[in-house]
């Protein structure tokens, strides 16, 4: 079955294709084994929103404002840390999505989870995948979100993506996944979760040093 057919089946049946987790916690350490995951972790969740548009599926992303104390200006999924009133990661993802971009949970059908992703900043993130049904009107919170935009899922699943890039950090190269899209640069944890989404949907990875190419930068 083609990737498009697998995705369409997932949307129509409101579930992701069967996915057996390897039991390995994903994270920034995937491409940098010497880093290791942090020992103390705070629980968080994000929504991976797949918009069921007539022409093709798209993925919603947010660009964080430049004034935030953490990950300022970066591209991310809507989400945040779990609060005491959240019973499950799904509750966190839906609540944060409504707060950040004004997308109400009534437009979202949860279809599954990706693997847990651990960040070097100390969060254990549960990515929750949801299918969003148009029409909807978004009202981003200006204190957190500078912009909301959509990227075709076909771009994420393209064989030339993802790319592996690196930057020098404390005198050593640090590798990370990246999806350069037009003038935007999707990288880090968000890109790592997109790689996981590709795995769940059965998209084969390219071999060699980088799936779609590699580059090294000095930070």
PDB file of C-alpha atoms in Angstrom:
ATOM      1  CA  UNK A   1       0.000   0.000   0.000  1.00  0.00           C
ATOM      2  CA  UNK A   2       1.330   3.464  -0.861  1.00  0.00           C
ATOM      3  CA  UNK A   3       2.067   6.041   1.819  1.00  0.00           C
ATOM      4  CA  UNK A   4      -0.851   8.173   0.622  1.00  0.00           C
ATOM      5  CA  UNK A   5      -3.184   5.197   0.965  1.00  0.00           C
ATOM      6  CA  UNK A   6      -1.919   4.437   4.467  1.00  0.00           C
ATOM      7  CA  UNK A   7      -2.472   8.041   5.567  1.00  0.00           C
ATOM      8  CA  UNK A   8      -5.925   8.168   3.974  1.00  0.00           C
ATOM      9  CA  UNK A   9      -6.850   4.922   5.711  1.00  0.00           C
ATOM     10  CA  UNK A  10      -5.654   6.365   9.024  1.00  0.00           C
ATOM     11  CA  UNK A  11      -7.838   9.437   8.549  1.00  0.00           C
ATOM     12  CA  UNK A  12     -10.939   7.513   7.521  1.00  0.00           C
ATOM     13  CA  UNK A  13     -10.664   5.003  10.351  1.00  0.00           C
ATOM     14  CA  UNK A  14      -9.646   7.614  12.960  1.00  0.00           C
ATOM     15  CA  UNK A  15      -6.606   5.666  14.021  1.00  0.00           C
ATOM     16  CA  UNK A  16      -2.964   5.392  13.132  1.00  0.00           C
ATOM     17  CA  UNK A  17      -1.774   2.196  11.469  1.00  0.00           C
ATOM     18  CA  UNK A  18      -0.736  -0.484  13.960  1.00  0.00           C
ATOM     19  CA  UNK A  19       2.559   0.577  15.487  1.00  0.00           C
ATOM     20  CA  UNK A  20       4.668  -1.465  17.847  1.00  0.00           C
ATOM     21  CA  UNK A  21       6.913   0.750  19.923  1.00  0.00           C
ATOM     22  CA  UNK A  22      10.464  -0.480  20.298  1.00  0.00           C
ATOM     23  CA  UNK A  23      10.366   0.572  23.943  1.00  0.00           C
ATOM     24  CA  UNK A  24      13.219   2.996  23.298  1.00  0.00           C
ATOM     25  CA  UNK A  25      12.653   6.556  24.421  1.00  0.00           C
ATOM     26  CA  UNK A  26      13.285   8.909  21.525  1.00  0.00           C
ATOM     27  CA  UNK A  27      14.996  12.235  21.985  1.00  0.00           C
ATOM     28  CA  UNK A  28      17.860  14.556  21.220  1.00  0.00           C
ATOM     29  CA  UNK A  29      20.168  11.684  22.173  1.00  0.00           C
ATOM     30  CA  UNK A  30      19.029   9.604  19.164  1.00  0.00           C
ATOM     31  CA  UNK A  31      21.683  11.175  16.947  1.00  0.00           C
ATOM     32  CA  UNK A  32      24.029  12.004  19.848  1.00  0.00           C
ATOM     33  CA  UNK A  33      24.301   8.836  21.983  1.00  0.00           C
ATOM     34  CA  UNK A  34      26.946  10.344  24.231  1.00  0.00           C
ATOM     35  CA  UNK A  35      24.456  12.927  25.508  1.00  0.00           C
ATOM     36  CA  UNK A  36      22.017  10.540  27.171  1.00  0.00           C
ATOM     37  CA  UNK A  37      18.559  11.622  28.339  1.00  0.00           C
ATOM     38  CA  UNK A  38      18.270  13.897  31.405  1.00  0.00           C
ATOM     39  CA  UNK A  39      17.602  12.119  34.695  1.00  0.00           C
ATOM     40  CA  UNK A  40      14.932  14.520  36.014  1.00  0.00           C
ATOM     41  CA  UNK A  41      12.027  14.981  33.614  1.00  0.00           C
ATOM     42  CA  UNK A  42       8.810  17.001  33.584  1.00  0.00           C
ATOM     43  CA  UNK A  43       5.753  15.622  31.792  1.00  0.00           C
ATOM     44  CA  UNK A  44       4.478  17.444  28.703  1.00  0.00           C
ATOM     45  CA  UNK A  45       2.402  16.755  25.599  1.00  0.00           C
ATOM     46  CA  UNK A  46       1.961  18.241  22.143  1.00  0.00           C
ATOM     47  CA  UNK A  47      -0.630  17.850  19.429  1.00  0.00           C
ATOM     48  CA  UNK A  48       0.502  16.761  15.969  1.00  0.00           C
ATOM     49  CA  UNK A  49      -2.441  18.213  14.006  1.00  0.00           C
ATOM     50  CA  UNK A  50      -3.161  16.655  10.586  1.00  0.00           C
ATOM     51  CA  UNK A  51      -5.672  18.837   8.727  1.00  0.00           C
ATOM     52  CA  UNK A  52      -7.999  16.849   6.466  1.00  0.00           C
ATOM     53  CA  UNK A  53      -8.166  19.325   3.589  1.00  0.00           C
ATOM     54  CA  UNK A  54      -9.860  18.312   0.306  1.00  0.00           C
ATOM     55  CA  UNK A  55      -6.735  18.806  -1.792  1.00  0.00           C
ATOM     56  CA  UNK A  56      -4.312  17.051   0.594  1.00  0.00           C
ATOM     57  CA  UNK A  57      -3.476  16.545   4.232  1.00  0.00           C
ATOM     58  CA  UNK A  58      -1.459  19.281   5.929  1.00  0.00           C
ATOM     59  CA  UNK A  59       0.302  19.648   9.294  1.00  0.00           C
ATOM     60  CA  UNK A  60      -0.218  22.661  11.567  1.00  0.00           C
ATOM     61  CA  UNK A  61       2.857  24.265  13.121  1.00  0.00           C
ATOM     62  CA  UNK A  62       3.354  27.297  15.327  1.00  0.00           C
ATOM     63  CA  UNK A  63       6.257  29.722  15.420  1.00  0.00           C
ATOM     64  CA  UNK A  64       6.991  30.786  18.968  1.00  0.00           C
ATOM     65  CA  UNK A  65       7.388  34.457  19.802  1.00  0.00           C
ATOM     66  CA  UNK A  66      10.875  35.898  20.165  1.00  0.00           C
ATOM     67  CA  UNK A  67      10.153  37.001  23.749  1.00  0.00           C
ATOM     68  CA  UNK A  68       9.609  33.564  25.300  1.00  0.00           C
ATOM     69  CA  UNK A  69      12.163  32.396  27.839  1.00  0.00           C
ATOM     70  CA  UNK A  70      12.546  28.936  26.256  1.00  0.00           C
ATOM     71  CA  UNK A  71      12.850  27.977  22.571  1.00  0.00           C
ATOM     72  CA  UNK A  72      12.087  31.538  21.471  1.00  0.00           C
ATOM     73  CA  UNK A  73      11.366  31.891  17.767  1.00  0.00           C
ATOM     74  CA  UNK A  74      11.433  28.167  17.102  1.00  0.00           C
ATOM     75  CA  UNK A  75       8.861  26.178  15.135  1.00  0.00           C
ATOM     76  CA  UNK A  76       6.884  23.709  17.211  1.00  0.00           C
ATOM     77  CA  UNK A  77       3.624  21.849  17.665  1.00  0.00           C
ATOM     78  CA  UNK A  78       1.030  23.348  19.999  1.00  0.00           C
ATOM     79  CA  UNK A  79       1.465  21.915  23.489  1.00  0.00           C
ATOM     80  CA  UNK A  80       3.069  22.320  26.875  1.00  0.00           C
ATOM     81  CA  UNK A  81       3.567  20.834  30.312  1.00  0.00           C
ATOM     82  CA  UNK A  82       0.927  18.682  31.975  1.00  0.00           C
ATOM     83  CA  UNK A  83      -1.168  20.347  34.670  1.00  0.00           C
ATOM     84  CA  UNK A  84      -2.799  18.638  37.698  1.00  0.00           C
ATOM     85  CA  UNK A  85      -6.235  18.805  36.055  1.00  0.00           C
ATOM     86  CA  UNK A  86      -5.011  16.862  33.010  1.00  0.00           C
ATOM     87  CA  UNK A  87      -5.811  13.178  33.388  1.00  0.00           C
ATOM     88  CA  UNK A  88      -3.996  12.077  30.226  1.00  0.00           C
ATOM     89  CA  UNK A  89      -1.509  13.502  27.719  1.00  0.00           C
ATOM     90  CA  UNK A  90      -4.437  13.892  25.316  1.00  0.00           C
ATOM     91  CA  UNK A  91      -6.047  16.327  27.771  1.00  0.00           C
ATOM     92  CA  UNK A  92      -2.843  18.363  27.897  1.00  0.00           C
ATOM     93  CA  UNK A  93      -2.432  18.449  24.120  1.00  0.00           C
ATOM     94  CA  UNK A  94      -6.035  19.504  23.496  1.00  0.00           C
ATOM     95  CA  UNK A  95      -6.055  22.105  26.288  1.00  0.00           C
ATOM     96  CA  UNK A  96      -2.777  23.672  25.203  1.00  0.00           C
ATOM     97  CA  UNK A  97      -3.869  23.709  21.553  1.00  0.00           C
ATOM     98  CA  UNK A  98      -7.049  25.600  22.463  1.00  0.00           C
ATOM     99  CA  UNK A  99      -5.064  28.042  24.610  1.00  0.00           C
ATOM    100  CA  UNK A 100      -2.244  28.646  22.124  1.00  0.00           C
ATOM    101  CA  UNK A 101      -4.049  28.821  18.770  1.00  0.00           C
ATOM    102  CA  UNK A 102      -7.768  28.754  19.595  1.00  0.00           C
ATOM    103  CA  UNK A 103      -8.405  25.395  17.889  1.00  0.00           C
ATOM    104  CA  UNK A 104     -11.225  23.795  19.867  1.00  0.00           C
ATOM    105  CA  UNK A 105     -11.214  20.086  20.662  1.00  0.00           C
ATOM    106  CA  UNK A 106     -14.548  19.595  18.886  1.00  0.00           C
ATOM    107  CA  UNK A 107     -12.702  19.933  15.538  1.00  0.00           C
ATOM    108  CA  UNK A 108     -10.081  17.322  16.502  1.00  0.00           C
ATOM    109  CA  UNK A 109     -10.282  13.527  16.415  1.00  0.00           C
ATOM    110  CA  UNK A 110      -7.451  11.873  18.335  1.00  0.00           C
ATOM    111  CA  UNK A 111      -5.995   8.998  16.289  1.00  0.00           C
ATOM    112  CA  UNK A 112      -3.077   7.846  18.426  1.00  0.00           C
ATOM    113  CA  UNK A 113       0.285   8.660  19.964  1.00  0.00           C
ATOM    114  CA  UNK A 114       3.838   8.675  18.735  1.00  0.00           C
ATOM    115  CA  UNK A 115       6.796   7.498  20.825  1.00  0.00           C
ATOM    116  CA  UNK A 116       7.686   9.479  23.925  1.00  0.00           C
ATOM    117  CA  UNK A 117      10.277  12.154  23.134  1.00  0.00           C
ATOM    118  CA  UNK A 118      12.772  13.355  25.743  1.00  0.00           C
ATOM    119  CA  UNK A 119      14.350  16.780  25.303  1.00  0.00           C
ATOM    120  CA  UNK A 120      17.697  17.919  26.651  1.00  0.00           C
ATOM    121  CA  UNK A 121      15.821  20.734  28.424  1.00  0.00           C
ATOM    122  CA  UNK A 122      14.248  18.154  30.733  1.00  0.00           C
ATOM    123  CA  UNK A 123      10.797  17.355  29.314  1.00  0.00           C
ATOM    124  CA  UNK A 124       9.265  13.951  28.606  1.00  0.00           C
ATOM    125  CA  UNK A 125       6.886  14.813  25.762  1.00  0.00           C
ATOM    126  CA  UNK A 126       3.992  12.655  24.568  1.00  0.00           C
ATOM    127  CA  UNK A 127       3.138  13.532  20.925  1.00  0.00           C
ATOM    128  CA  UNK A 128      -0.605  13.064  20.380  1.00  0.00           C
ATOM    129  CA  UNK A 129      -1.763  12.811  16.758  1.00  0.00           C
ATOM    130  CA  UNK A 130      -5.136  14.304  15.838  1.00  0.00           C
ATOM    131  CA  UNK A 131      -7.056  14.766  12.597  1.00  0.00           C
ATOM    132  CA  UNK A 132      -8.492  18.292  12.294  1.00  0.00           C
ATOM    133  CA  UNK A 133     -11.679  18.805  10.281  1.00  0.00           C
ATOM    134  CA  UNK A 134     -12.147  22.173   8.531  1.00  0.00           C
ATOM    135  CA  UNK A 135     -13.551  24.732   8.605  1.00  0.00           C
ATOM    136  CA  UNK A 136     -12.012  26.370  11.653  1.00  0.00           C
ATOM    137  CA  UNK A 137     -10.830  29.809  12.707  1.00  0.00           C
ATOM    138  CA  UNK A 138      -7.580  30.132  14.646  1.00  0.00           C
ATOM    139  CA  UNK A 139      -6.945  32.819  17.260  1.00  0.00           C
ATOM    140  CA  UNK A 140      -3.265  32.566  18.293  1.00  0.00           C
ATOM    141  CA  UNK A 141      -2.222  33.789  21.728  1.00  0.00           C
ATOM    142  CA  UNK A 142       0.090  36.731  20.860  1.00  0.00           C
ATOM    143  CA  UNK A 143       2.175  36.210  24.000  1.00  0.00           C
ATOM    144  CA  UNK A 144       3.229  32.715  22.884  1.00  0.00           C
ATOM    145  CA  UNK A 145       2.605  32.352  19.162  1.00  0.00           C
ATOM    146  CA  UNK A 146       4.012  34.651  16.497  1.00  0.00           C
ATOM    147  CA  UNK A 147       2.484  32.738  13.592  1.00  0.00           C
ATOM    148  CA  UNK A 148       0.498  29.626  12.705  1.00  0.00           C
ATOM    149  CA  UNK A 149       1.058  27.932   9.354  1.00  0.00           C
ATOM    150  CA  UNK A 150       0.452  24.650   7.542  1.00  0.00           C
ATOM    151  CA  UNK A 151       2.856  22.409   5.646  1.00  0.00           C
ATOM    152  CA  UNK A 152       1.693  19.710   3.209  1.00  0.00           C
ATOM    153  CA  UNK A 153       2.100  16.260   4.722  1.00  0.00           C
ATOM    154  CA  UNK A 154       3.498  15.180   1.362  1.00  0.00           C
ATOM    155  CA  UNK A 155       6.524  17.405   2.043  1.00  0.00           C
ATOM    156  CA  UNK A 156       7.129  15.715   5.408  1.00  0.00           C
ATOM    157  CA  UNK A 157       6.884  12.282   3.762  1.00  0.00           C
ATOM    158  CA  UNK A 158       9.038  13.176   0.745  1.00  0.00           C
ATOM    159  CA  UNK A 159      11.970  10.741   0.322  1.00  0.00           C
ATOM    160  CA  UNK A 160      14.449  13.641   0.343  1.00  0.00           C
ATOM    161  CA  UNK A 161      13.421  14.461   3.914  1.00  0.00           C
ATOM    162  CA  UNK A 162      14.430  14.551   6.684  1.00  0.00           C
ATOM    163  CA  UNK A 163      17.921  15.968   6.560  1.00  0.00           C
ATOM    164  CA  UNK A 164      20.597  15.576   9.215  1.00  0.00           C
ATOM    165  CA  UNK A 165      22.366  18.783  10.171  1.00  0.00           C
ATOM    166  CA  UNK A 166      24.896  19.565  12.871  1.00  0.00           C
ATOM    167  CA  UNK A 167      26.147  22.545  14.798  1.00  0.00           C
ATOM    168  CA  UNK A 168      29.151  22.859  17.033  1.00  0.00           C
ATOM    169  CA  UNK A 169      28.133  22.893  20.690  1.00  0.00           C
ATOM    170  CA  UNK A 170      30.742  23.113  23.486  1.00  0.00           C
ATOM    171  CA  UNK A 171      33.440  22.176  21.020  1.00  0.00           C
ATOM    172  CA  UNK A 172      31.662  19.082  19.678  1.00  0.00           C
ATOM    173  CA  UNK A 173      29.265  18.560  16.757  1.00  0.00           C
ATOM    174  CA  UNK A 174      25.663  18.063  17.787  1.00  0.00           C
ATOM    175  CA  UNK A 175      23.492  16.330  15.193  1.00  0.00           C
ATOM    176  CA  UNK A 176      19.780  16.917  14.727  1.00  0.00           C
ATOM    177  CA  UNK A 177      17.024  16.354  12.182  1.00  0.00           C
ATOM    178  CA  UNK A 178      15.817  19.273  10.079  1.00  0.00           C
ATOM    179  CA  UNK A 179      13.069  19.927   7.536  1.00  0.00           C
ATOM    180  CA  UNK A 180      13.904  23.165   5.675  1.00  0.00           C
ATOM    181  CA  UNK A 181      10.605  24.323   4.148  1.00  0.00           C
ATOM    182  CA  UNK A 182      10.574  27.422   1.961  1.00  0.00           C
ATOM    183  CA  UNK A 183      11.916  30.197   4.234  1.00  0.00           C
ATOM    184  CA  UNK A 184      11.283  28.185   7.420  1.00  0.00           C
ATOM    185  CA  UNK A 185      13.509  25.791   9.336  1.00  0.00           C
ATOM    186  CA  UNK A 186      11.829  22.982  11.282  1.00  0.00           C
ATOM    187  CA  UNK A 187      14.392  21.286  13.490  1.00  0.00           C
ATOM    188  CA  UNK A 188      15.111  19.797  16.908  1.00  0.00           C
ATOM    189  CA  UNK A 189      12.413  17.982  18.856  1.00  0.00           C
ATOM    190  CA  UNK A 190       9.687  18.913  16.370  1.00  0.00           C
ATOM    191  CA  UNK A 191      11.684  17.446  13.488  1.00  0.00           C
ATOM    192  CA  UNK A 192      12.458  14.358  15.572  1.00  0.00           C
ATOM    193  CA  UNK A 193       8.739  13.777  16.132  1.00  0.00           C
ATOM    194  CA  UNK A 194       8.121  14.157  12.398  1.00  0.00           C
ATOM    195  CA  UNK A 195      10.712  11.430  11.764  1.00  0.00           C
ATOM    196  CA  UNK A 196       8.775   9.240  14.201  1.00  0.00           C
ATOM    197  CA  UNK A 197       5.522  10.033  12.344  1.00  0.00           C
ATOM    198  CA  UNK A 198       7.174   8.903   9.111  1.00  0.00           C
ATOM    199  CA  UNK A 199       8.204   5.657  10.818  1.00  0.00           C
ATOM    200  CA  UNK A 200       4.659   5.048  12.087  1.00  0.00           C
ATOM    201  CA  UNK A 201       3.237   5.605   8.602  1.00  0.00           C
ATOM    202  CA  UNK A 202       5.740   3.154   7.161  1.00  0.00           C
ATOM    203  CA  UNK A 203       7.904   5.588   5.207  1.00  0.00           C
ATOM    204  CA  UNK A 204      11.332   3.976   4.702  1.00  0.00           C
ATOM    205  CA  UNK A 205      14.400   5.861   5.834  1.00  0.00           C
ATOM    206  CA  UNK A 206      17.244   6.532   3.461  1.00  0.00           C
ATOM    207  CA  UNK A 207      20.595   5.078   4.404  1.00  0.00           C
ATOM    208  CA  UNK A 208      23.954   6.745   4.775  1.00  0.00           C
ATOM    209  CA  UNK A 209      25.039   9.740   6.781  1.00  0.00           C
ATOM    210  CA  UNK A 210      21.846  11.658   6.208  1.00  0.00           C
ATOM    211  CA  UNK A 211      18.377  10.769   5.029  1.00  0.00           C
ATOM    212  CA  UNK A 212      18.125  13.713   2.690  1.00  0.00           C
ATOM    213  CA  UNK A 213      21.591  15.162   2.997  1.00  0.00           C
ATOM    214  CA  UNK A 214      23.740  16.537   5.789  1.00  0.00           C
ATOM    215  CA  UNK A 215      25.498  19.728   6.690  1.00  0.00           C
ATOM    216  CA  UNK A 216      27.600  21.120   9.490  1.00  0.00           C
ATOM    217  CA  UNK A 217      27.345  24.619  10.932  1.00  0.00           C
ATOM    218  CA  UNK A 218      29.168  26.466  13.694  1.00  0.00           C
ATOM    219  CA  UNK A 219      26.967  27.926  16.419  1.00  0.00           C
TER     220      UNK A 219
END
